[in-house]
mmCIF file of C-alpha atoms in Angstrom:
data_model
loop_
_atom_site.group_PDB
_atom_site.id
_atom_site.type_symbol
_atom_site.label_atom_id
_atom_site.label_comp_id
_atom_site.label_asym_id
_atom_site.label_seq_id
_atom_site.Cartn_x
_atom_site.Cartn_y
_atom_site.Cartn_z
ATOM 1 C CA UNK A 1 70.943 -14.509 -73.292
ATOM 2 C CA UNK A 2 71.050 -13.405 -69.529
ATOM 3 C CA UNK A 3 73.548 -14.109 -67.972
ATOM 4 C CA UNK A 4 73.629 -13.926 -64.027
ATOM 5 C CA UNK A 5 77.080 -12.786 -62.670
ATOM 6 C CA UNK A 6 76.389 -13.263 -58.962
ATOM 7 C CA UNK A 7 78.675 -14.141 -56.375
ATOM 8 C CA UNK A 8 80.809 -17.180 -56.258
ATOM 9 C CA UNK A 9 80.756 -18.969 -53.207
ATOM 10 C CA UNK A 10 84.428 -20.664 -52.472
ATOM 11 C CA UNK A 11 83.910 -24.336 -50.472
ATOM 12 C CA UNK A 12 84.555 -24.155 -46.745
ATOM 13 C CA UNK A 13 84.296 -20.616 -46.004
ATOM 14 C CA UNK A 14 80.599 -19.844 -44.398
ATOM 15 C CA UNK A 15 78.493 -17.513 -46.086
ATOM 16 C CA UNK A 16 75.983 -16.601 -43.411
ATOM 17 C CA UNK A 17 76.396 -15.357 -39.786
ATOM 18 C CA UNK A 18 75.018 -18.745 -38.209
ATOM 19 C CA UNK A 19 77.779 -20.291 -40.175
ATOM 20 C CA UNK A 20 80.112 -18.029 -39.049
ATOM 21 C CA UNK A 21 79.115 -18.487 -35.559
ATOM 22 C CA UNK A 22 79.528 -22.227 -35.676
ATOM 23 C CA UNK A 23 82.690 -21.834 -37.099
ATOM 24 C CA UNK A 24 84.330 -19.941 -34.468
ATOM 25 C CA UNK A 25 82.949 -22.061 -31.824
ATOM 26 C CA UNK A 26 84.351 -25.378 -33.871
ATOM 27 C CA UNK A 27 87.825 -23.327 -33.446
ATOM 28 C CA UNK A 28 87.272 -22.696 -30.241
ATOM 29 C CA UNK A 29 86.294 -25.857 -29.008
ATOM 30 C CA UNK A 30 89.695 -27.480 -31.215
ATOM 31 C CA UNK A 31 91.894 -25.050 -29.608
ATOM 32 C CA UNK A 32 90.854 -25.816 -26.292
ATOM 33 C CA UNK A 33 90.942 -29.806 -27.289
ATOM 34 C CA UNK A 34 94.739 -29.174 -28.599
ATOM 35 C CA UNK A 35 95.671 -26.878 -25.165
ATOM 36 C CA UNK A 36 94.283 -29.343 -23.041
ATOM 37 C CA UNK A 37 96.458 -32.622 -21.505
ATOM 38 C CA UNK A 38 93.166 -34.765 -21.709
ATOM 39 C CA UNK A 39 93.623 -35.345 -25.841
ATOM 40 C CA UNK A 40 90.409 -36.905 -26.963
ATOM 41 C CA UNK A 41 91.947 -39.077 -29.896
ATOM 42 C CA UNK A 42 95.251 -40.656 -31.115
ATOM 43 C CA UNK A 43 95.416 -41.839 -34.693
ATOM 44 C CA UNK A 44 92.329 -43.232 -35.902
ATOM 45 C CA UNK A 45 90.964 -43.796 -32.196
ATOM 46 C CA UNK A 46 88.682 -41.945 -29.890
ATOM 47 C CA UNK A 47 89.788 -42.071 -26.284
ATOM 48 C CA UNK A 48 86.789 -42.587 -23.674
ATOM 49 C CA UNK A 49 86.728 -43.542 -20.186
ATOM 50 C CA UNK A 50 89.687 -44.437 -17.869
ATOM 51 C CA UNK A 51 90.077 -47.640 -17.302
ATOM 52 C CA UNK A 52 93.128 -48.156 -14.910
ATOM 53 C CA UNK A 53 96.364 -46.360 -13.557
ATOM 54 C CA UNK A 54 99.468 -47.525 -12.977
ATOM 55 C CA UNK A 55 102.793 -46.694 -12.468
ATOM 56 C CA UNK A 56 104.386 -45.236 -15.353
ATOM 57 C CA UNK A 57 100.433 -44.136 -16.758
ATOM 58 C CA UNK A 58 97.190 -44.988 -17.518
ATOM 59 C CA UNK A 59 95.174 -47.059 -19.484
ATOM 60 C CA UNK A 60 91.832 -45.883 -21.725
ATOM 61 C CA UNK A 61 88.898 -47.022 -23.176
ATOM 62 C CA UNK A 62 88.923 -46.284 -27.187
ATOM 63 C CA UNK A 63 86.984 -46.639 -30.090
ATOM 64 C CA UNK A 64 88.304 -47.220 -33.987
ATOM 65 C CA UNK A 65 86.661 -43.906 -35.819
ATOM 66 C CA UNK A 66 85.970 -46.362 -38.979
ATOM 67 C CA UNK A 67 85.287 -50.024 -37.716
ATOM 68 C CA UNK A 68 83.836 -49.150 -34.100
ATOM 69 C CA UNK A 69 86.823 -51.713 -32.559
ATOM 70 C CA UNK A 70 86.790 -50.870 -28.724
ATOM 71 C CA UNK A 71 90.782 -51.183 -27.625
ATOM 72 C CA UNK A 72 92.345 -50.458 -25.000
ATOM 73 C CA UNK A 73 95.150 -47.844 -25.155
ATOM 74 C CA UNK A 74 97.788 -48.095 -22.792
ATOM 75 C CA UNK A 75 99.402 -44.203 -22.550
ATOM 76 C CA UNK A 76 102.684 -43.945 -21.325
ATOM 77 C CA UNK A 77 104.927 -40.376 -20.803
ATOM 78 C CA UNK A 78 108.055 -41.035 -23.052
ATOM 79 C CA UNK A 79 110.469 -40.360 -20.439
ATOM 80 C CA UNK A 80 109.754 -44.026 -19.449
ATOM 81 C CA UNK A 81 110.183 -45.244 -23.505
ATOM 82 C CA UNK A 82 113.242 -47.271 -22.183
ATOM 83 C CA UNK A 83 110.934 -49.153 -20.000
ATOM 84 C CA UNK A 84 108.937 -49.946 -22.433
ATOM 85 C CA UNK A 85 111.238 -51.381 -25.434
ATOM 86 C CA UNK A 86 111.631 -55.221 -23.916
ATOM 87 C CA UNK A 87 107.715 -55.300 -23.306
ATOM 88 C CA UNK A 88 106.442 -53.834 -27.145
ATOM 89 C CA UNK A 89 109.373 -56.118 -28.081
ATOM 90 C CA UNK A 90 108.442 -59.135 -27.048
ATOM 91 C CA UNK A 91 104.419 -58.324 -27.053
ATOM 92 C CA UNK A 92 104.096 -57.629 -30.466
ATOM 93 C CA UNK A 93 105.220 -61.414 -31.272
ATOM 94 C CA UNK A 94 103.202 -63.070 -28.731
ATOM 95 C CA UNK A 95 100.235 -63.942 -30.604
ATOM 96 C CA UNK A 96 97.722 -67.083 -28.734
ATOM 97 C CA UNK A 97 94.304 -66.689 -27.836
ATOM 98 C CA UNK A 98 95.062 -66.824 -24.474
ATOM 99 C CA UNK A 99 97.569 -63.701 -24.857
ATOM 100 C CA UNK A 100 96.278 -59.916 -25.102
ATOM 101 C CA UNK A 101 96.502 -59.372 -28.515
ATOM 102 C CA UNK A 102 99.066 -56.062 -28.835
ATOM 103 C CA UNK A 103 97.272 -54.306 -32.125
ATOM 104 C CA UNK A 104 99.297 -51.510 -32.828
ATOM 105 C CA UNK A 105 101.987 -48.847 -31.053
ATOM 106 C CA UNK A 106 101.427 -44.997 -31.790
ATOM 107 C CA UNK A 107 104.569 -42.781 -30.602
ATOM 108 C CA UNK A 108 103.574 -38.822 -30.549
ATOM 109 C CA UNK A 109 106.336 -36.467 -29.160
ATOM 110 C CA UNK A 110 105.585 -36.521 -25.701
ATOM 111 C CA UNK A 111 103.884 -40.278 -25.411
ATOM 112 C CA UNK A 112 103.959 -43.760 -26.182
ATOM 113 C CA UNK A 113 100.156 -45.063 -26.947
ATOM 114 C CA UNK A 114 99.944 -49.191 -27.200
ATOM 115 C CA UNK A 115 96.598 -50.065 -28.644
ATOM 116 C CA UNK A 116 95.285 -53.434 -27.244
ATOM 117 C CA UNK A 117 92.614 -55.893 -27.466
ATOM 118 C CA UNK A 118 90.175 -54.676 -25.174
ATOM 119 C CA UNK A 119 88.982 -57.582 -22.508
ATOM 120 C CA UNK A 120 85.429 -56.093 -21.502
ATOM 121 C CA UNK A 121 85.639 -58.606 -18.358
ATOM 122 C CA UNK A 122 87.937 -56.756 -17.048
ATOM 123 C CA UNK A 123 90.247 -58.308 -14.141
ATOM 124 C CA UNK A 124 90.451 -62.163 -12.676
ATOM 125 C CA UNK A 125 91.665 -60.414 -9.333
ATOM 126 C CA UNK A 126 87.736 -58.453 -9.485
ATOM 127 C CA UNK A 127 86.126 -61.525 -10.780
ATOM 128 C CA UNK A 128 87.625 -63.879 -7.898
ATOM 129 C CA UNK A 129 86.458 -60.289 -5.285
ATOM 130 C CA UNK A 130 83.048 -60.840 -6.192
ATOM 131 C CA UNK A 131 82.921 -64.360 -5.911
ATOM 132 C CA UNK A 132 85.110 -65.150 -2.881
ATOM 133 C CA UNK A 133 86.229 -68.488 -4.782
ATOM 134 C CA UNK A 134 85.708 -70.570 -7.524
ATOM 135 C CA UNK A 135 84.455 -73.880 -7.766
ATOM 136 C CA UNK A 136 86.847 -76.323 -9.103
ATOM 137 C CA UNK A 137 85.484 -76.612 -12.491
ATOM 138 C CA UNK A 138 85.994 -73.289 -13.196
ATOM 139 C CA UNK A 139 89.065 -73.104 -11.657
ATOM 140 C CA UNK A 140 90.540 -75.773 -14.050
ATOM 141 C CA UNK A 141 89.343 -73.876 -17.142
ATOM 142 C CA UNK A 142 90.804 -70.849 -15.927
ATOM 143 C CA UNK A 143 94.229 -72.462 -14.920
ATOM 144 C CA UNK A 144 94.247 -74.519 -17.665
ATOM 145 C CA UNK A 145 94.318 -71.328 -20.231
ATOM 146 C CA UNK A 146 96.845 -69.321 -18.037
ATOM 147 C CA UNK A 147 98.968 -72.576 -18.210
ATOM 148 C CA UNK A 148 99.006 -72.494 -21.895
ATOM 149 C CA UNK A 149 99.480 -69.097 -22.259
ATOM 150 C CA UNK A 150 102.854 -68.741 -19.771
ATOM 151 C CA UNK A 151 103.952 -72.283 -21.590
ATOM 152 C CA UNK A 152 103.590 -70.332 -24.907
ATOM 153 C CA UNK A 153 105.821 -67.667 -23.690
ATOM 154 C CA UNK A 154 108.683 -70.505 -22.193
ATOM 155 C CA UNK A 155 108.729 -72.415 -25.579
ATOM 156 C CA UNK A 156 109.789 -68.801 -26.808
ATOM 157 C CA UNK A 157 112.434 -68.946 -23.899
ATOM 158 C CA UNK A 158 110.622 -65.759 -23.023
ATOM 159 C CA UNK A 159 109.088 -65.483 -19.047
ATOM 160 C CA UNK A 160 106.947 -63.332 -17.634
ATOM 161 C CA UNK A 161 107.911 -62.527 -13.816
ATOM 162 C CA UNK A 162 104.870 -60.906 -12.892
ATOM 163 C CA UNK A 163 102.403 -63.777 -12.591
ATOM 164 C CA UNK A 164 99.479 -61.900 -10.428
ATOM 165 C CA UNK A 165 95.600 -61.915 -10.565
ATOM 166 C CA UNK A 166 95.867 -57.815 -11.513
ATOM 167 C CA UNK A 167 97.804 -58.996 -14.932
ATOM 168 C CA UNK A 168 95.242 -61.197 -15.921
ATOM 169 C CA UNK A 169 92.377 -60.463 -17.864
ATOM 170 C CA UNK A 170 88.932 -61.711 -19.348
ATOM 171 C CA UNK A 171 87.063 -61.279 -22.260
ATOM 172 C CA UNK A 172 83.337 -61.414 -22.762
ATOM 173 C CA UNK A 173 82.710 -65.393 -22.209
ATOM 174 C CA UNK A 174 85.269 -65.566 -18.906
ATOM 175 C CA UNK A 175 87.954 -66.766 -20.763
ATOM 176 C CA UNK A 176 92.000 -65.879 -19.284
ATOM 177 C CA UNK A 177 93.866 -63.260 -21.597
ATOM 178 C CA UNK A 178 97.541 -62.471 -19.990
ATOM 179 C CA UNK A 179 98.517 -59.007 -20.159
ATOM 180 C CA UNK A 180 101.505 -56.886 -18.725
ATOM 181 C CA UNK A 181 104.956 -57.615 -19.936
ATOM 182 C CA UNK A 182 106.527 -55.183 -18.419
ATOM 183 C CA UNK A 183 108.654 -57.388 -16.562
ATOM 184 C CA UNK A 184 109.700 -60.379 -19.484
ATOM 185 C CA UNK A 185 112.907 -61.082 -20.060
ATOM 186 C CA UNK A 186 114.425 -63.750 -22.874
ATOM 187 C CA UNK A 187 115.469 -66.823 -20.703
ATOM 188 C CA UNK A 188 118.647 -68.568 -21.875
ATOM 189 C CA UNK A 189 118.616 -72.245 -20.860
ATOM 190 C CA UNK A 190 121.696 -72.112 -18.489
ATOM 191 C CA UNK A 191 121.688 -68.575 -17.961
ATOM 192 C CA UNK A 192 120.343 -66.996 -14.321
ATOM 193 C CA UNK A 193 118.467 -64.340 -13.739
ATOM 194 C CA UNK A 194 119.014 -61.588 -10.495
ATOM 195 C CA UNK A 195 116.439 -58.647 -10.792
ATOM 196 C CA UNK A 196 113.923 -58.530 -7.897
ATOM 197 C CA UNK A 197 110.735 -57.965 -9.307
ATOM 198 C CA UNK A 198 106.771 -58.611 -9.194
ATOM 199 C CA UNK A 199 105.090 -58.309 -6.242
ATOM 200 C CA UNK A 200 105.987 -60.070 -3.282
ATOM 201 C CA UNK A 201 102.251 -62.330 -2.706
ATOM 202 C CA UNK A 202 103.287 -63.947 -6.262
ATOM 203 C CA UNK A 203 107.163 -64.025 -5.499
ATOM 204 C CA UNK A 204 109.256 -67.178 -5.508
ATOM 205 C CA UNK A 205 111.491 -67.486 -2.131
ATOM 206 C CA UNK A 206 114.754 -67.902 -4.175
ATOM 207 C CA UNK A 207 114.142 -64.536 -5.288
ATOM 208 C CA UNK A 208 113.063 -63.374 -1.986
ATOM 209 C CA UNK A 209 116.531 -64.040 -1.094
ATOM 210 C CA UNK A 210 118.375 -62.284 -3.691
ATOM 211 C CA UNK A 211 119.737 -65.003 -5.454
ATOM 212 C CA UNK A 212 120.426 -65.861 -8.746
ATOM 213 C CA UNK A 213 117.159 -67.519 -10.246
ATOM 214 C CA UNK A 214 115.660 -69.339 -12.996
ATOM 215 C CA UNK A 215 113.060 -67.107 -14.899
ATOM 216 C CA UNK A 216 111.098 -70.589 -15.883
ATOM 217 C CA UNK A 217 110.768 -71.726 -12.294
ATOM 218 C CA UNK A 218 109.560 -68.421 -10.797
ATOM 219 C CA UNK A 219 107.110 -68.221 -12.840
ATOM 220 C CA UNK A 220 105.905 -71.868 -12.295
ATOM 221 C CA UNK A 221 105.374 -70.792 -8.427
ATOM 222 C CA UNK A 222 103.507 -67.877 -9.185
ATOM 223 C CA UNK A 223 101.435 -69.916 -11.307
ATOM 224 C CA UNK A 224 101.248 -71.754 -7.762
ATOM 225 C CA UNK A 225 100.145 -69.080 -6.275
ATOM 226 C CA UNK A 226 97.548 -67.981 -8.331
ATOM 227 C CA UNK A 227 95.927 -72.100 -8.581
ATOM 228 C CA UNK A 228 95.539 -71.611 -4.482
ATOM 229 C CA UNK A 229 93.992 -68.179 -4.771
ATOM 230 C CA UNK A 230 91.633 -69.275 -7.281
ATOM 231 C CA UNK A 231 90.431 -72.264 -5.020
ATOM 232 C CA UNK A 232 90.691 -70.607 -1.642
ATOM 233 C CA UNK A 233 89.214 -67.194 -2.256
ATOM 234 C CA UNK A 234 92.825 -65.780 -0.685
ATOM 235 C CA UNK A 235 96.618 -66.012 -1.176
ATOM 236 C CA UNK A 236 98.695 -68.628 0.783
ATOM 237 C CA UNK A 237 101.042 -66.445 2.293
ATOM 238 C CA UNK A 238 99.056 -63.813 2.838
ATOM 239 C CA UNK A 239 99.668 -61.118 5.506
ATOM 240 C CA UNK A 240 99.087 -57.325 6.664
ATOM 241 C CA UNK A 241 102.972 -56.847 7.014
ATOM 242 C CA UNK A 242 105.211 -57.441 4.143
ATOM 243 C CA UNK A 243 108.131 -58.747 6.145
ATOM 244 C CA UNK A 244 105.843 -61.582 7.954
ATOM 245 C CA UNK A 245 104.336 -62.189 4.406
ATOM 246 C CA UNK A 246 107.633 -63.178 3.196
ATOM 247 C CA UNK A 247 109.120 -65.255 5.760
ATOM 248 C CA UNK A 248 105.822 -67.407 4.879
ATOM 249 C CA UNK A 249 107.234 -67.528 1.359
ATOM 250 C CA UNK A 250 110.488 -68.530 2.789
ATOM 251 C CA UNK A 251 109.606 -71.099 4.985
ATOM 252 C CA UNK A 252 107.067 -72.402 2.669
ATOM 253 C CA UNK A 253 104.154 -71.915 5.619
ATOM 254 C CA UNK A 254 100.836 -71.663 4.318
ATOM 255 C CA UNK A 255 97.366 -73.771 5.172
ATOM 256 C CA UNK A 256 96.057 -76.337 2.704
ATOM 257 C CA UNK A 257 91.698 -75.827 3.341
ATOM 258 C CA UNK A 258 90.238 -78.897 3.791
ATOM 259 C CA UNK A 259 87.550 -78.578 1.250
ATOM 260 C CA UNK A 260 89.796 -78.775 -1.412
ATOM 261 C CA UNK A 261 90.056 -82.188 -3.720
ATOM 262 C CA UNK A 262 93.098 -84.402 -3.245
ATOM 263 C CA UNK A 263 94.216 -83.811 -6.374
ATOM 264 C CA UNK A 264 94.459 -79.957 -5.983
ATOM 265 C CA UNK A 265 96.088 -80.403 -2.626
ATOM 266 C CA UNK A 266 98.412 -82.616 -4.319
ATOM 267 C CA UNK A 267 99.007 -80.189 -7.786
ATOM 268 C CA UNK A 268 99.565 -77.019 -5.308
ATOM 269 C CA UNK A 269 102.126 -78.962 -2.895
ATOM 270 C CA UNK A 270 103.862 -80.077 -5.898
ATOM 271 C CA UNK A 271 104.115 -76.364 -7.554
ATOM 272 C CA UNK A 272 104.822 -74.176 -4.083
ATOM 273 C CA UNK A 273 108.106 -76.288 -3.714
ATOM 274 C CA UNK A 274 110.913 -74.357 -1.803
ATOM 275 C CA UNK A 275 113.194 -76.197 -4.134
ATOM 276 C CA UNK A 276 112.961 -75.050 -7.658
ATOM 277 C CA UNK A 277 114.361 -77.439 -9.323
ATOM 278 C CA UNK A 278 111.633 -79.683 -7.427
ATOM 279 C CA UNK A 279 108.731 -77.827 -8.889
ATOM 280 C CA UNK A 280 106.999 -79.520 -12.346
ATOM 281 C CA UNK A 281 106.976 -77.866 -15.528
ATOM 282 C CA UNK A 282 104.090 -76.531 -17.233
ATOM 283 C CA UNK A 283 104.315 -79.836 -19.207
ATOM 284 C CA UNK A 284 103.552 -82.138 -16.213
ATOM 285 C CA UNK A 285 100.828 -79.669 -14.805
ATOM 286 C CA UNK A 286 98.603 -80.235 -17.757
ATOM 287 C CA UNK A 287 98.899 -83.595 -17.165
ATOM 288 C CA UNK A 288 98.625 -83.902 -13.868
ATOM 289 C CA UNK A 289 96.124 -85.865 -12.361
ATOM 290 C CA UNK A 290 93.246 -82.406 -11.228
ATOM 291 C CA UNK A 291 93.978 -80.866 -14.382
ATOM 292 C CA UNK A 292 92.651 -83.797 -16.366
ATOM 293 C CA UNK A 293 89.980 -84.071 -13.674
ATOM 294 C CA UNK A 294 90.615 -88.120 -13.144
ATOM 295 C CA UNK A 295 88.310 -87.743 -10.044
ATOM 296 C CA UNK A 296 85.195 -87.139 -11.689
ATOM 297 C CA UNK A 297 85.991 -90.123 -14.685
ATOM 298 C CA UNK A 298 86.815 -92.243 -11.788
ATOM 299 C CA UNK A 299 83.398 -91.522 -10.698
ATOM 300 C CA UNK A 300 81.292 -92.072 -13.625
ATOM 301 C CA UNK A 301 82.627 -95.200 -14.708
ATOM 302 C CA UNK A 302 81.889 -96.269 -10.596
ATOM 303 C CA UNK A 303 77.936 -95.019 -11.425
ATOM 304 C CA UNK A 304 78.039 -97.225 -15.014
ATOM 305 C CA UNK A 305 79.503 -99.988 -13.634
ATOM 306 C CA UNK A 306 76.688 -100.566 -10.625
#
């Protein structure tokens, strides 16, 4: 019998000079991908576009390598890790529909990467831009699911503090998912808050002035805030210079627009209350009177009963 004793060939190494070729570039190109600050994947994802910057970093675009998920993937220098404890903290046990949805945290040497549910409608404050205002209906959807969502976080005794159009996003079919926790703290029934914090269009006046403040009630006013904006296309104490912007938070000076409904006059008067202890609670908003759109029942039983 004839036997052939040819060469073996061992798996993986290349046995021709195209091969070879390839090879080295594929080691190239992974050295330069491993050199480079701009990593292409973490864990099982595949970092694409930039979405957003912020402060401490920057937020990406990213793909699961086995399911095709798209997440987003907040990326954050470790020097700021002790930032970023209260937020994963609390995020990770905030689960409602109307909450981002924190999937998973990835800690390398040098960075902290939070993988979140990715909101492909991106931003209510770029929504709102491009429409100048919303009609009411809308509005009260909207409101309605940011309501639910902040009232989730209070029956945790956890608040927010950083209520803003920018921290709110939207998923595919417009509906509200709340984002950023960068600012929650737990909220102890009798026990005040003092940190100034947020920014100042959404701030409450009683932290304005630097005193001790209920986390609950701040964030009720900022939820103030935001109804008005919705509706009106601006803030209500809107202004070019900060200081001017918040003696109008102080003194409670803002312009109701005419062509808004009674009821929403009424629901935004009773939230943007100087007094906090004056202001509803997320309770009595979803039952006020515009939430539950009386208005329009009033009006179709009117039409049935001619």
């Amino acid at each position: 019998m004839h036997m052939s004793y040819g060469k073996t060939r061992v798996a993986g190494v290349p046995n021709t000079r195209n091969q070879r070729a390839k090879l080295a570039a594929d080691y190239q190109e992974l050295l330069k991908e491993l050199s480079t600050k701009n990593i292409r994947s973490v864990g099982n994802y595949a970092l694409e576009d930039t979405l957003g910057e912020g402060t401490y970093g920057k937020v990406k675009l990213a793909t699961h390598k086995l399911t095709g998920q798209k997440v987003a993937i907040k990326i954050i220098p470790k020097l700021h890790a002790e930032n970023l404890t209260r937020e994963i903290h609390h995020h990770r046990y905030l689960h409602h529909p109307n909450i981002i949805s924190l999937l998973e945290v990835i800690p390398t040497e040098t960075e902290i990467y939070m993988v979140l549910e990715y909101c492909e409608g991106g931003e209510l404050y770029d929504f709102l831009v491009e429409r100048g205002r919303l009609r009411e209906n809308l509005a009260r959807k909207m409101f309605g699911q940011l309501c639910r969502a902040v009232k989730y976080c209070h029956d945790r005794r956890v608040v927010h503090r950083d209520l803003k159009l920018e921290n709110i996003l939207l998923d595919a079919y417009n509906n509200i998912k709340l984002g950023d926790f960068g600012f929650t703290r737990e909220c102890e029934s009798k026990k005040l808050l003092e940190t100034i914090c947020g920014s100042t269009g959404y701030s409450a006046p009683e932290m304005l002035l630097a005193k001790k403040y209920s986390g609950l009630e701040v964030d009720i006013w900022s939820l103030g805030v935001i109804l008005y904006t919705l509706l009106c296309g601006a803030l209500p104490f809107d202004d070019d210079d900060e200081n001017e912007m918040k003696h109008k938070i102080i003194k409670g000076e803002y312009e109701m627009e005419e062509f808004l409904s009674n009821e929403a006059k009424d629901l935004i008067r009773s939230i943007l209350q100087l007094e906090p202890s004056e202001r509803p609670t997320l309770k009595q908003i979803l039952q006020h009177a515009w939430k539950k759109n009386t208005t329009m029942m009033m009006m179709m039983i009117g039409l049935q009963m001619k």
